[in-house]
Tab-separated table of C-alpha atoms in Angstrom:
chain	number	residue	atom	x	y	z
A	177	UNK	CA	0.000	0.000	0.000
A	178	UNK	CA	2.805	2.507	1.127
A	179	UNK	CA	4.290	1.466	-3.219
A	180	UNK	CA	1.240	2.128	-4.418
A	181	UNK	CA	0.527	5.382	-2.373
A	182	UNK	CA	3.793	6.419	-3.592
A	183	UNK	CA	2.840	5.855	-6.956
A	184	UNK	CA	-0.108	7.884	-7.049
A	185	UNK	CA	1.939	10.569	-5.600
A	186	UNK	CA	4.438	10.030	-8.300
A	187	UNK	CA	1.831	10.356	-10.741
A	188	UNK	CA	-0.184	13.123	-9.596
A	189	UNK	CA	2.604	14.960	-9.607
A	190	UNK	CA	3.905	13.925	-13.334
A	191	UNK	CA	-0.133	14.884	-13.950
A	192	UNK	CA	0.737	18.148	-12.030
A	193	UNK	CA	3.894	19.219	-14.149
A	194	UNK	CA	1.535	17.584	-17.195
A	195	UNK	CA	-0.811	20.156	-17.026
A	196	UNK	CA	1.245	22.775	-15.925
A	197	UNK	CA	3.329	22.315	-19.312
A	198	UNK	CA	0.176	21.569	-21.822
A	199	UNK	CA	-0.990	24.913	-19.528
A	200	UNK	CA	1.886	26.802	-20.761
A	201	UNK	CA	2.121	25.799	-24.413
A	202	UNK	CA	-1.508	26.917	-24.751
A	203	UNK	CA	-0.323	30.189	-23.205
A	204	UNK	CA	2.175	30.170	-25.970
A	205	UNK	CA	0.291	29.089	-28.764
A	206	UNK	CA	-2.482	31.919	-27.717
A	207	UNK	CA	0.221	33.958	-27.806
A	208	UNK	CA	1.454	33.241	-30.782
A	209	UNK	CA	-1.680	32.797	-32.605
A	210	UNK	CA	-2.452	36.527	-31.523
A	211	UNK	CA	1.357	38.019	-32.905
A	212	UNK	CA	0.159	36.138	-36.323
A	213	UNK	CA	-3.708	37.791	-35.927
A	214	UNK	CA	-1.849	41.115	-35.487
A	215	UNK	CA	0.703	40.238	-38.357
A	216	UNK	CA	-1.952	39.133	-40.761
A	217	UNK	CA	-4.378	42.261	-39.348
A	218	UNK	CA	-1.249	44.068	-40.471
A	219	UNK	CA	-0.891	42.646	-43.400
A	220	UNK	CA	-4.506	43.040	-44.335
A	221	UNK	CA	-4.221	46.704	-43.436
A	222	UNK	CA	-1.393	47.279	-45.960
A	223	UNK	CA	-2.865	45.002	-48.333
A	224	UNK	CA	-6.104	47.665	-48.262
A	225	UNK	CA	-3.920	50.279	-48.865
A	226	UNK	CA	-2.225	49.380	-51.828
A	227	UNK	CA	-5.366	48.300	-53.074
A	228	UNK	CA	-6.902	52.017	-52.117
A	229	UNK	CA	-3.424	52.981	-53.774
A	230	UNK	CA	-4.052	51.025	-57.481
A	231	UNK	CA	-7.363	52.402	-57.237
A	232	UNK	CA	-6.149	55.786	-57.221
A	233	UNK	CA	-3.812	54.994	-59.832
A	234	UNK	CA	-6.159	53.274	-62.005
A	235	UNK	CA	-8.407	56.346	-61.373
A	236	UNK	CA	-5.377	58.519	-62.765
A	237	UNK	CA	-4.486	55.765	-65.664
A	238	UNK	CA	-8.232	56.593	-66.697
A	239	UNK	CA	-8.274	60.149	-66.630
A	240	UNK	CA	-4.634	60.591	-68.352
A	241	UNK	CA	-6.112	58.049	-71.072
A	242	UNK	CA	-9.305	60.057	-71.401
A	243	UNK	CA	-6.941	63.311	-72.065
A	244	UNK	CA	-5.109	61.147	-74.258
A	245	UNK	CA	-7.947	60.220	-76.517
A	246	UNK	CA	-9.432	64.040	-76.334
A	247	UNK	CA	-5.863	64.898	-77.366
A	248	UNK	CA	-5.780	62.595	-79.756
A	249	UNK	CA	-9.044	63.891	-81.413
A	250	UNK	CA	-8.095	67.775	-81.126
A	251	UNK	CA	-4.726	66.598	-82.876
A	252	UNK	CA	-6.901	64.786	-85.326
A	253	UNK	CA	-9.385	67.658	-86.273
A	254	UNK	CA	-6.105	69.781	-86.077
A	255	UNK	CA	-4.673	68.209	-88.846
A	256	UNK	CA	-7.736	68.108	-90.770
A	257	UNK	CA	-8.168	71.802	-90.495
A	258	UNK	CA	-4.879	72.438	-91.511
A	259	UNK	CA	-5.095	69.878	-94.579
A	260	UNK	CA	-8.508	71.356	-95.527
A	261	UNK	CA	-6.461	74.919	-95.190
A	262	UNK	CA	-3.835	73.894	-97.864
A	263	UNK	CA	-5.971	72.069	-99.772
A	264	UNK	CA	-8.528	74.993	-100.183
A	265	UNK	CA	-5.434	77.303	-100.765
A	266	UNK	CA	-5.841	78.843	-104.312
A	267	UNK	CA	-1.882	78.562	-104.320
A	268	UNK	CA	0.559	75.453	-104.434
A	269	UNK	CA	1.532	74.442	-101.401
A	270	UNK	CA	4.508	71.512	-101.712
A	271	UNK	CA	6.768	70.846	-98.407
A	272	UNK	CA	10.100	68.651	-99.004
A	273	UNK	CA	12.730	67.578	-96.553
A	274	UNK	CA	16.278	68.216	-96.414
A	275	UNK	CA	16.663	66.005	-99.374
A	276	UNK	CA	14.162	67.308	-101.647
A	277	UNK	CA	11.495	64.990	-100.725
A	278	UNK	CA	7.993	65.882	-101.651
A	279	UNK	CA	6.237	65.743	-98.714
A	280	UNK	CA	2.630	67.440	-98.856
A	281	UNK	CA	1.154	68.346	-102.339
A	282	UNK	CA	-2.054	70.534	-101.771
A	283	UNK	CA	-5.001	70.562	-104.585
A	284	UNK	CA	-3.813	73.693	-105.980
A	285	UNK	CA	-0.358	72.080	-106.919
A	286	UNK	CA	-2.298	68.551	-108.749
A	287	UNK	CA	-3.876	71.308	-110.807
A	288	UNK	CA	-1.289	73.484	-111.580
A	289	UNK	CA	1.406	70.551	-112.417
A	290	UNK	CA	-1.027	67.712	-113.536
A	291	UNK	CA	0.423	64.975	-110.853
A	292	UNK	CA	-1.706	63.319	-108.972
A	293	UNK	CA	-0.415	63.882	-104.861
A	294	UNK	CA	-0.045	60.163	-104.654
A	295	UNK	CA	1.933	60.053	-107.542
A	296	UNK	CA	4.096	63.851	-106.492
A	297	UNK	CA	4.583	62.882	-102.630
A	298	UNK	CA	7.855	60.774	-102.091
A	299	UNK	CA	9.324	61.791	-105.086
A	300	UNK	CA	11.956	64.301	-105.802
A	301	UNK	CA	10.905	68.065	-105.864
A	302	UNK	CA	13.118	68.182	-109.626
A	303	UNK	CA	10.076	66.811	-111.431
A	304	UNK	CA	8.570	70.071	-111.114
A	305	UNK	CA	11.365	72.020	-112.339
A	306	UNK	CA	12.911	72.710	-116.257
A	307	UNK	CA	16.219	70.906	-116.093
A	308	UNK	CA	18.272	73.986	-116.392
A	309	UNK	CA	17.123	74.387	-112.605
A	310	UNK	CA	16.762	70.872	-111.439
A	311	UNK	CA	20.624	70.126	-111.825
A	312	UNK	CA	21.540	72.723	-108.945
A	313	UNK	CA	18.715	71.986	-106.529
A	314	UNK	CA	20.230	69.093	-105.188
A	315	UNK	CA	23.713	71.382	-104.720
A	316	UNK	CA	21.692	74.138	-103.387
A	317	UNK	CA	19.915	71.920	-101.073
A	318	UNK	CA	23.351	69.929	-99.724
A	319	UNK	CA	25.138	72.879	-99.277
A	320	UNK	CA	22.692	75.643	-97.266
A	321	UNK	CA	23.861	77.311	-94.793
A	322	UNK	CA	20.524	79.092	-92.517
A	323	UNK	CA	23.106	80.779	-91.363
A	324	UNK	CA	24.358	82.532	-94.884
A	325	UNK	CA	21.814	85.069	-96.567
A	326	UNK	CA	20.245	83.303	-99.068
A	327	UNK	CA	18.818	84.016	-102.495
A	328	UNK	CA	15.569	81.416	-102.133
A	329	UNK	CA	14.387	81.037	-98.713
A	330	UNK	CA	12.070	83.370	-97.082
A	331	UNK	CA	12.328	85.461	-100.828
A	332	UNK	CA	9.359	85.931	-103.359
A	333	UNK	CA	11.113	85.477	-107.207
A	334	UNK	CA	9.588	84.587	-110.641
A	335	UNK	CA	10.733	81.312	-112.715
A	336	UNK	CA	9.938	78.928	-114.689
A	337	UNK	CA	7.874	75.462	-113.402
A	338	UNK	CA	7.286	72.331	-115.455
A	339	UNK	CA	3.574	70.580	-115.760
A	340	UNK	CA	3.828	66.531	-116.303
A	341	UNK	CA	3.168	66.837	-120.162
A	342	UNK	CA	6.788	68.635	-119.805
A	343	UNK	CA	5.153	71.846	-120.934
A	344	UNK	CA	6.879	74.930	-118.912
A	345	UNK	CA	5.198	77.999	-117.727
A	346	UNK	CA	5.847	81.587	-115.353
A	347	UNK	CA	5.637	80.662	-111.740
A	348	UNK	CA	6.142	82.841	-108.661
A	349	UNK	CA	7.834	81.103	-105.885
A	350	UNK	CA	8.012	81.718	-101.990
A	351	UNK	CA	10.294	79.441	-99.651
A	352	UNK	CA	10.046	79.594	-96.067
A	353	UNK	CA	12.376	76.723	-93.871
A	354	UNK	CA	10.584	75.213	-90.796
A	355	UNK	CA	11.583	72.535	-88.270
A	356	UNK	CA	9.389	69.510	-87.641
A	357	UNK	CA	10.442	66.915	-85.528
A	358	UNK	CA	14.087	68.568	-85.224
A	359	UNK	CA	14.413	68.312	-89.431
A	360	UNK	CA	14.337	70.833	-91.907
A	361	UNK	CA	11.628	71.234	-93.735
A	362	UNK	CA	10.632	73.476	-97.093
A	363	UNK	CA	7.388	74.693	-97.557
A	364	UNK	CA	7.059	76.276	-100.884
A	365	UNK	CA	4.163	78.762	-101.760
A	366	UNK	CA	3.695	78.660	-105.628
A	367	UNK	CA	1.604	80.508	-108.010
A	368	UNK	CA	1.066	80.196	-111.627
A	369	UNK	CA	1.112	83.734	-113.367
A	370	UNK	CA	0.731	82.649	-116.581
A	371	UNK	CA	-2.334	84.794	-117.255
A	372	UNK	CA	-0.562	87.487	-115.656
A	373	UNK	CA	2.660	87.467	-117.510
A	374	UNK	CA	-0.052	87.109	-120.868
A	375	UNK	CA	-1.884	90.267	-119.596
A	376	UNK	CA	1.552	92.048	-118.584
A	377	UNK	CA	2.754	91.331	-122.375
A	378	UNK	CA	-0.584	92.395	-124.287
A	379	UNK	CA	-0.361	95.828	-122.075
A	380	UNK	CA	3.247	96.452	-123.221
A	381	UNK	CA	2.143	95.602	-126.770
A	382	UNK	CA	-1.415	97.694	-126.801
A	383	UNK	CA	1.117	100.503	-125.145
A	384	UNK	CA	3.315	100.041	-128.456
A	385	UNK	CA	0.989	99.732	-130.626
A	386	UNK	CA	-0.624	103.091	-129.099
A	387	UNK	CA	2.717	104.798	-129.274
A	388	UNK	CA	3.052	103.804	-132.938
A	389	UNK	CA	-0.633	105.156	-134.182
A	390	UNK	CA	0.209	108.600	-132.128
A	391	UNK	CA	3.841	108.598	-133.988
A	392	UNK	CA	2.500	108.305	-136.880
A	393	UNK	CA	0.741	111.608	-137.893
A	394	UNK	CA	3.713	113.288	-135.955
A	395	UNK	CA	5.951	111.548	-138.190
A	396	UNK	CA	3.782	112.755	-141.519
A	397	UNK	CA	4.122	116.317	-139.938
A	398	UNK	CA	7.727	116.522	-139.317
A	399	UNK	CA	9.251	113.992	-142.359
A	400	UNK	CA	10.800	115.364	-145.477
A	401	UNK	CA	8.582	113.373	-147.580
A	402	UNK	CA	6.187	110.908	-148.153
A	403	UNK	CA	8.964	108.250	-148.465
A	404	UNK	CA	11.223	109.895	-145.375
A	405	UNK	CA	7.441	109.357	-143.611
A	406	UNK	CA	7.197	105.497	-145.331
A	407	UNK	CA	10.346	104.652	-143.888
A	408	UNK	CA	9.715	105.895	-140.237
A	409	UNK	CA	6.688	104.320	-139.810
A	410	UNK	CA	8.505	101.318	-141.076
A	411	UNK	CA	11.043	100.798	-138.792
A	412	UNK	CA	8.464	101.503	-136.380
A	413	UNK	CA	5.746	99.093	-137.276
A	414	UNK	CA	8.621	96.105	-137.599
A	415	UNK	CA	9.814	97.106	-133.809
A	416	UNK	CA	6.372	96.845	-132.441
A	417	UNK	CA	5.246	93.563	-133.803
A	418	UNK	CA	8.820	92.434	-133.691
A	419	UNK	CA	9.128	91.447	-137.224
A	420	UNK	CA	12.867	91.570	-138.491
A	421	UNK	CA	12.143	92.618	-142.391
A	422	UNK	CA	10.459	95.202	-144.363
A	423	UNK	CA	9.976	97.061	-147.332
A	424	UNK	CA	7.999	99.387	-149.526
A	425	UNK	CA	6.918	99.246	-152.955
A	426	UNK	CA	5.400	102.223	-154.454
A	427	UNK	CA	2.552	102.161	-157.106
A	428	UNK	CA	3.901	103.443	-160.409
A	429	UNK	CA	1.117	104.814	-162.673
A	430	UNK	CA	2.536	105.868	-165.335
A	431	UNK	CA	2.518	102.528	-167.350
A	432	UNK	CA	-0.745	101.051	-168.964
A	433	UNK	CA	-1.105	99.083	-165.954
A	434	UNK	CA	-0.051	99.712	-162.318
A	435	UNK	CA	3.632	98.357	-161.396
A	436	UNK	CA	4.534	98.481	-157.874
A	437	UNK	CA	8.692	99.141	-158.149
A	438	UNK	CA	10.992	98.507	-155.069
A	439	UNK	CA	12.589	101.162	-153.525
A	440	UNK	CA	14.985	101.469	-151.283
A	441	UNK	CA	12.649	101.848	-147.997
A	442	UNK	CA	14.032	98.778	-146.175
A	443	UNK	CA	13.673	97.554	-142.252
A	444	UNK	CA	16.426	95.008	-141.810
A	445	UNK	CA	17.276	93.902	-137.939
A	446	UNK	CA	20.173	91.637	-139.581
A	447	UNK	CA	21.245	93.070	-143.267
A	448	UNK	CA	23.880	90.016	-143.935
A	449	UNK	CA	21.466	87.454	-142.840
A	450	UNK	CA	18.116	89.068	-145.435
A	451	UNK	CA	20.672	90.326	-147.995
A	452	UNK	CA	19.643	87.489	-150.777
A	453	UNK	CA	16.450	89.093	-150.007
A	454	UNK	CA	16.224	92.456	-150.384
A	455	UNK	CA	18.761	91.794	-153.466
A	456	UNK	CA	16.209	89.705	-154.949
A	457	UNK	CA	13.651	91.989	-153.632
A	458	UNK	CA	14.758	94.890	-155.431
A	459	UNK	CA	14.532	93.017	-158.861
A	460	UNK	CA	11.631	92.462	-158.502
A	461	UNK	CA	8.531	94.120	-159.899
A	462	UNK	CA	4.494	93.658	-159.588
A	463	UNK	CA	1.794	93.964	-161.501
A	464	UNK	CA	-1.710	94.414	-159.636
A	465	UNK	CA	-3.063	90.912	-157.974
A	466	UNK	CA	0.727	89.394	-158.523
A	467	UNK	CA	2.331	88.328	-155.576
A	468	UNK	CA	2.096	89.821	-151.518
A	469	UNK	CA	2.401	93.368	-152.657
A	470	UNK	CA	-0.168	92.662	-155.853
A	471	UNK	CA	-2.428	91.032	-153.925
A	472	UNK	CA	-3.173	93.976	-151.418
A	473	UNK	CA	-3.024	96.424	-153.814
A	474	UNK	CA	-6.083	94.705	-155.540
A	475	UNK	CA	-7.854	94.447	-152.002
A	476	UNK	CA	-6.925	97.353	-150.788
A	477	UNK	CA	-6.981	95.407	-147.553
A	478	UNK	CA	-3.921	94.281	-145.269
A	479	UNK	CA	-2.837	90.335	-146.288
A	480	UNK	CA	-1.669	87.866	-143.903
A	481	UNK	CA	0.263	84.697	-145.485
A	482	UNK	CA	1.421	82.252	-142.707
A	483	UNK	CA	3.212	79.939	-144.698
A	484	UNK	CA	4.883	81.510	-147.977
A	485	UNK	CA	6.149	78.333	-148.700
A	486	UNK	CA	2.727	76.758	-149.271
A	487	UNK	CA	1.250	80.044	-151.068
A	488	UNK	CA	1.336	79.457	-154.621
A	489	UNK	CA	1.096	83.182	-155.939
A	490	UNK	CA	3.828	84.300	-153.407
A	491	UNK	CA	6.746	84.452	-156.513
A	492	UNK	CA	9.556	84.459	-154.463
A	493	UNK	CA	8.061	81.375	-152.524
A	494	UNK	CA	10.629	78.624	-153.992
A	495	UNK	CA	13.697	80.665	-152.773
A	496	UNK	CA	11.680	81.853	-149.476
A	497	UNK	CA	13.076	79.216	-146.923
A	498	UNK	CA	16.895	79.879	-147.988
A	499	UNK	CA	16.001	83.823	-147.863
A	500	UNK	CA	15.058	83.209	-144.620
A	501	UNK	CA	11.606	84.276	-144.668
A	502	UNK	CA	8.341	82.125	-143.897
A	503	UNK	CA	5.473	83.883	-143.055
A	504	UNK	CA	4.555	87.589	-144.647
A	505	UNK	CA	2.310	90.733	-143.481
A	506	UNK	CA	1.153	93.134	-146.218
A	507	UNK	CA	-0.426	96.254	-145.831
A	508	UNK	CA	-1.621	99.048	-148.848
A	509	UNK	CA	-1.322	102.593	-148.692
A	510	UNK	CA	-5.366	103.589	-150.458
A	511	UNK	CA	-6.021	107.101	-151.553
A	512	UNK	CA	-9.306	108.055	-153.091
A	513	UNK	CA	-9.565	104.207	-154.646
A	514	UNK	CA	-6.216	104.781	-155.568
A	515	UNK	CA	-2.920	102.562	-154.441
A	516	UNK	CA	-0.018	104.752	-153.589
A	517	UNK	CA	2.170	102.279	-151.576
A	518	UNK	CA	2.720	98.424	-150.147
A	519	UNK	CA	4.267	97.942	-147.397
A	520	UNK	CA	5.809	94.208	-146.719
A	521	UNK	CA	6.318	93.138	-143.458
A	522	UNK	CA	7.832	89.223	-143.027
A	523	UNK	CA	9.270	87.205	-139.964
A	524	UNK	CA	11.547	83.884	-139.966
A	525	UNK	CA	9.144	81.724	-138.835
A	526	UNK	CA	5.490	80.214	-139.757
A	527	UNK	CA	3.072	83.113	-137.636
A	528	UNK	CA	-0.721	82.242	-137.396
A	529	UNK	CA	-3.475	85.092	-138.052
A	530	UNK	CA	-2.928	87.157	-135.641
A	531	UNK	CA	-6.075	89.778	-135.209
A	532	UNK	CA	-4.843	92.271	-133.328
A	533	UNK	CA	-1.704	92.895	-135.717
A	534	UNK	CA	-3.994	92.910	-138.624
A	535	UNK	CA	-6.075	95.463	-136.904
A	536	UNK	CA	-2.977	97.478	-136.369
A	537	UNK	CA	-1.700	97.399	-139.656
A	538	UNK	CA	-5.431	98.560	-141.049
A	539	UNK	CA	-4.920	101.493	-138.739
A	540	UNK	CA	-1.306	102.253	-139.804
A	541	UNK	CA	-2.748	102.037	-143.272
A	542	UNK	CA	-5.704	104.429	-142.551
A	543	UNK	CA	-2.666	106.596	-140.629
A	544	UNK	CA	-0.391	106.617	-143.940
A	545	UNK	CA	-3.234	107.190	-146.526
A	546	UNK	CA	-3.993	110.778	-144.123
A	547	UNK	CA	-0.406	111.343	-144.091
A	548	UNK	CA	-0.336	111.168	-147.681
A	549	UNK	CA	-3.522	113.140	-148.570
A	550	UNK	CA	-2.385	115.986	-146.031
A	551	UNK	CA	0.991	116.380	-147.915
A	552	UNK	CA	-0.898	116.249	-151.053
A	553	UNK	CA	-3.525	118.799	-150.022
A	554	UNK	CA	-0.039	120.803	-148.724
A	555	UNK	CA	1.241	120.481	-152.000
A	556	UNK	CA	-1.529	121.898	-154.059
A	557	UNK	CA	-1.647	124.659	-151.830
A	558	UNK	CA	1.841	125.329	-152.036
A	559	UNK	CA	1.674	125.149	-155.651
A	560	UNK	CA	-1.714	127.013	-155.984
A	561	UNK	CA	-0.112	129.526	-153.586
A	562	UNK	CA	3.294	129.677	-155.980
A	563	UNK	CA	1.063	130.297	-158.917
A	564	UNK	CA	-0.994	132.970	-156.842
A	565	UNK	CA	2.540	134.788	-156.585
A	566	UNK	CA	3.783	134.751	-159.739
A	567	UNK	CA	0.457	136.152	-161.249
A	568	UNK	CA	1.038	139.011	-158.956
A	569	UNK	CA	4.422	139.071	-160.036
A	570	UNK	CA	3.592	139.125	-163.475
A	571	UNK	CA	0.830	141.788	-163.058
A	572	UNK	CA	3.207	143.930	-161.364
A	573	UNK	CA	5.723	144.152	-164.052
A	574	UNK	CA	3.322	144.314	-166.344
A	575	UNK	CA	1.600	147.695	-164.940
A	576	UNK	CA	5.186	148.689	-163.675
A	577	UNK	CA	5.691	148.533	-167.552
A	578	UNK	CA	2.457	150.279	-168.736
A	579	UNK	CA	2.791	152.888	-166.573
């Protein structure tokens, strides 16, 4: 009994230190289980915060992308404005690079130079050009200098532009140099004046023409004859149309028919080149409805032959081409139904009809015929007047004598 007593003792005290230790590791596992709650309800809290944090940041991500996308569209009807600018430009707007690259080629410039932009854009600005200019564009381009004066950029000058069909025409150019994306870029502001130049040219020539009608009747006022007035008017008429030969024949009357004789009333703007000419010329007579100078004295109208080659009643037409002549202007001098004068007008090449001229020369030939009737009418008075005197003169003496 005292063993087994002892035992129990033993035991209950084993039990003791038993539940004493399970006691303790349940104090320790609470304990532990509570630093993990706290590290996990740390953990939780952090987690929530960098979850409050991508929300925020996906909040931003949205917004920034929304700007983007309104950016994007304000670019987008940016652009279009500005291509809807050029395009509507009435000028040619054409941008290259550094290298001459065609980069934009507004409306304007398709109709102007016939290419299509698909066809203009990546290619070489020298298609547009004659090739007297292309060959130094390239050169010009390599070696600018922005920081040189220079005679193209951010000037205004006139030259010449070619279309596709290689036809060339008056252009005015202005070049201004921009940067885009850090590279030079051209933009070149082109105009076709062709209509301009046209009207600039028929001014000058209605101003000539005008200055030769009001010469003329000074001319018939102040020459020393009829055929110092012929040979004025002449060189005058050739200088304003900007033919390089003339000459006047003069009606002779005193045969049974009318001969028109050369004379030696000649325009010449090169005398070795047109000296077979007027030699030939000057050998040569007409009767009325023979040749140029027949012909118009028949009419009594100016005559305009384009080709003398092809005109079969233009006599000197076989020897015309090695003469150097092609195409002839004639033009009568009419006074009361009667011709006084032809004058002969020709130019090197083959000349279409050209209205305006023939309207001048009627009006030179109205001009002339005056000229001639004045000095006639001057004539007869200074002859009538001569006559007047020496009836006077002659009555004089003869009651100086009587008396």
């Amino acid at each position: 009994i005292g063993d087994l007593a002892e035992n129990f003792e033993q035991m209950r005290v084993e039990l003791k230190d038993t539940f004493e230790e399970v006691e303790r590791k349940n104090e320790e596992l609470e304990q532990r289980v509570k630093e993990r709650t706290a590290d996990l309800d740390e953990a939780l809290a952090a987690q929530e915060s960098q979850n409050q944090a991508l929300e925020e940041n996906n909040t931003e991500l949205q917004r920034i992308q929304e700007e983007l996308v309104a950016s994007g569209e304000k670019i987008r009807e940016s652009e279009l404005r500005v291509t809807t600018i050029i395009d509507a430009s009435p000028d040619a707007v054409v941008t290259i690079d550094r290298h001459g690259v065609i980069q934009t080629f507004n409306k304007s410039a398709e109709s102007i130079f016939g290419y299509g932009a698909d066809y203009a854009i990546g290619r070489n600005v020298k298609i547009l050009m004659p090739k007297s200019i292309a060959l130094e564009h390239d050169l010009y381009l390599e070696k600018f200098d922005p920081a040189r004066p220079s005679s193209i950029v951010d000037r205004t000058r006139e030259l010449e532009g070619c279309r596709q069909d290689g036809s060339l025409f008056p252009l005015e150019l202005k070049v201004a140099r921009v940067k885009v994306a850090g590279e030079d870029t051209y933009i070149g502001l082109l105009r076709d004046i062709s209509e301009r130049k046209q009207r600039e040219i028929r001014e000058r020539q209605e101003a000539r023409e005008q200055r030769l009608l009001d010469s003329v009747g000074a001319i018939g006022a102040s020459a020393s004859s009829f055929e110092d007035a012929l040979q004025q008017v002449l060189n005058l008429f050739c200088e304003t149309i900007d033919w390089p030969v003339g000459h006047v024949y003069l009606a002779n009357h005193d045969h049974e028919g009318t001969i028109l004789q050369p004379t030696n009333i000649w325009y010449l703007d090169d005398a070795g080149r047109y000296n077979d000419f007027r030699e030939l010329t000057e050998v040569t007579e007409f009767s009325i409805g023979e040749g140029l100078p027949g012909r118009v004295a028949a009419s009594g109208q100016p005559l305009w032959i384009p080709d003398l080659l092809a005109d079969a009643n233009f006599t000197r037409n076989k020897l015309a081409e090695r003469l150097g002549v092609r195409s002839g202007l004639g033009l009568p001098v009419v006074v009361r139904d009667r011709i006084i004068a032809v004058m002969e007008l020709y130019v090197d090449r083959e000349a279409q009809v050209d209205e305006s001229n023939l309207q001048l020369a009627r009006n030179v030939s109205d001009q002339l015929a005056r000229v001639y009737e004045r000095r006639e009418v001057a004539e007869e008075l200074k002859r009538a007047k001569e006559a007047a005197d020496n009836a006077n003169q002659a009555k004089g003496d003869f009651l100086a004598n009587m008396s």
